[in-house]
PDB file of C-alpha atoms in Angstrom:
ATOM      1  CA  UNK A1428      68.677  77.696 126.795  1.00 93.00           C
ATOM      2  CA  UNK A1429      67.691  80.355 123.745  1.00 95.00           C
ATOM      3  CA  UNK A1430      64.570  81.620 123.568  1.00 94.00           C
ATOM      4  CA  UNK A1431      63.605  83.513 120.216  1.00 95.00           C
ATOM      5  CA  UNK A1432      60.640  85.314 119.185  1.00 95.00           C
ATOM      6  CA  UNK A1433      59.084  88.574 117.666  1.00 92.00           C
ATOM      7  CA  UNK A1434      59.932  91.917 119.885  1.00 89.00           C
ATOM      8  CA  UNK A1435      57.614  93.123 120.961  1.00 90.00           C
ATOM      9  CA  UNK A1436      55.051  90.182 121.332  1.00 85.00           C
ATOM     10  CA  UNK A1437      52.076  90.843 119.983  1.00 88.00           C
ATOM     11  CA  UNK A1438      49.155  90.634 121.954  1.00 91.00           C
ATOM     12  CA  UNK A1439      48.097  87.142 122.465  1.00 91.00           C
ATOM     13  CA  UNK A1440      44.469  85.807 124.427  1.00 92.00           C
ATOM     14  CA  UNK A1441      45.756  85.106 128.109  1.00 95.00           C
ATOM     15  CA  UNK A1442      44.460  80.995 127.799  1.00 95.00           C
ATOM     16  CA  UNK A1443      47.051  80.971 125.213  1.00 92.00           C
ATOM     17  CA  UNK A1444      50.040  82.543 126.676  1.00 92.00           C
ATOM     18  CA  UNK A1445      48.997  80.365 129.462  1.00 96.00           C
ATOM     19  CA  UNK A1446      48.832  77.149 127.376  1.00 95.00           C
ATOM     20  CA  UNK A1447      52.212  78.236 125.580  1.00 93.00           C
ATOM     21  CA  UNK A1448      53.781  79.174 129.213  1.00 94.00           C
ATOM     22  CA  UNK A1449      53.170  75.790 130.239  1.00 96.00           C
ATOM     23  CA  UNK A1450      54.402  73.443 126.974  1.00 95.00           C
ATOM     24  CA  UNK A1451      57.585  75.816 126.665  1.00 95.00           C
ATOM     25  CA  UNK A1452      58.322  75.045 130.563  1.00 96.00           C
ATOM     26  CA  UNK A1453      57.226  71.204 130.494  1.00 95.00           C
ATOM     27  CA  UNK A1454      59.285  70.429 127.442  1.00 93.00           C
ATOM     28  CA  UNK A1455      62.430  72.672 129.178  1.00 94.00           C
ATOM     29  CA  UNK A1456      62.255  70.170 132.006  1.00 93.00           C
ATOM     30  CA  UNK A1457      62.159  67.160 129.822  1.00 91.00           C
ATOM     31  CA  UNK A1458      65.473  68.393 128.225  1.00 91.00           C
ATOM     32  CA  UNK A1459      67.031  68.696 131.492  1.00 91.00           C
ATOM     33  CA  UNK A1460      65.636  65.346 133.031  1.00 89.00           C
ATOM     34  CA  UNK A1461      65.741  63.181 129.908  1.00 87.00           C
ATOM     35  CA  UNK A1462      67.664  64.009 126.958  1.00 88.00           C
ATOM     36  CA  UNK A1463      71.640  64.663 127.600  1.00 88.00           C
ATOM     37  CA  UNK A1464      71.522  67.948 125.652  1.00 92.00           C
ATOM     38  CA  UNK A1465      73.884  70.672 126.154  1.00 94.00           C
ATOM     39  CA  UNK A1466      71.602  72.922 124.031  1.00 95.00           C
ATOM     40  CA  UNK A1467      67.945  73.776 123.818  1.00 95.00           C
ATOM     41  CA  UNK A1468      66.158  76.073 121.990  1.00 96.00           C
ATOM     42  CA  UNK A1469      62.818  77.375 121.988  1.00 96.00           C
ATOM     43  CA  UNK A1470      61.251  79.382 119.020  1.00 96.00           C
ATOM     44  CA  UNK A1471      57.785  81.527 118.839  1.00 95.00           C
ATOM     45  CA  UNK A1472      56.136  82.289 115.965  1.00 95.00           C
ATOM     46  CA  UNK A1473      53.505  84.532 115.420  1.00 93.00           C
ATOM     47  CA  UNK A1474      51.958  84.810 112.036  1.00 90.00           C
ATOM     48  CA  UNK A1475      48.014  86.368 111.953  1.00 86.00           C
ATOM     49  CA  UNK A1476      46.021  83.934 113.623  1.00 87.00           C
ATOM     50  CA  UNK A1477      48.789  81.445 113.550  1.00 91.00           C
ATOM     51  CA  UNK A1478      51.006  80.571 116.756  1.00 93.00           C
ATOM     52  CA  UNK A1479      53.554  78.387 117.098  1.00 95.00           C
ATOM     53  CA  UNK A1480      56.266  77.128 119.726  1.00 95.00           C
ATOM     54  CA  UNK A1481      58.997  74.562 119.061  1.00 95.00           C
ATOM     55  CA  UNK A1482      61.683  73.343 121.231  1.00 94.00           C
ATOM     56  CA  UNK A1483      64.232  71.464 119.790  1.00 93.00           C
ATOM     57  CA  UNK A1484      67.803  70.231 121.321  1.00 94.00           C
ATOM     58  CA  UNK A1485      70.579  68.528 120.738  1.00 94.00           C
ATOM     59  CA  UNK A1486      70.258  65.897 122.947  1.00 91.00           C
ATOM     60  CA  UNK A1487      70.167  61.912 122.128  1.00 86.00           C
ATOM     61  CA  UNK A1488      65.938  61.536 121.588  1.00 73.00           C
ATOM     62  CA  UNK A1489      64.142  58.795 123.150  1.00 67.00           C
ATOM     63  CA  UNK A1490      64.427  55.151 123.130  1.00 66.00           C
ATOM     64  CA  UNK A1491      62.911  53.438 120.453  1.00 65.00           C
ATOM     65  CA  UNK A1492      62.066  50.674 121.740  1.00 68.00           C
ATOM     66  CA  UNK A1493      59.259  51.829 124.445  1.00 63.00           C
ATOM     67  CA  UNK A1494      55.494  51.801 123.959  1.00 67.00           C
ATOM     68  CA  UNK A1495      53.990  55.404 122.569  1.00 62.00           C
ATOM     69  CA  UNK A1496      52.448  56.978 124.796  1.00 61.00           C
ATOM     70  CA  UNK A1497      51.778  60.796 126.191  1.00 61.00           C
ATOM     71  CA  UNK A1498      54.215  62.945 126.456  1.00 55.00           C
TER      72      UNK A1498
END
């Protein structure tokens, strides 16, 4: 795992370091359980009133062929 972001982090309202918190560790755990990556990254990205967090790896995706659904 990498984990990237601005140093320091700015301040941020606690329901969203909260909300962030939990995606960041929910998608972590997907890599491990369900993609065959060797890698993951995660990137924040603060920008005014604009946050963002992606995870990405290198792992094989999902399959195709299954229903959407949420997740």
């Amino acid at each position: 795992f990498e984990v990237t972001g601005p140093a320091p982090p700015p301040p941020l309202p606690a329901a969203v370091e909260v909300a962030a918190f939990r995606i960041a560790a929910e998608a972590m755990t997907n890599v491990v359980r369900h993609s065959g990556a060797t890698r993951c990254r995660v990137e924040i990205e603060v920008s005014g009133t604009t946050f963002q967090l992606t995870v990405s790896d290198n792992g094989h995706g999902t399959d195709r062929t299954t229903e959407g659904g949420i997740g």
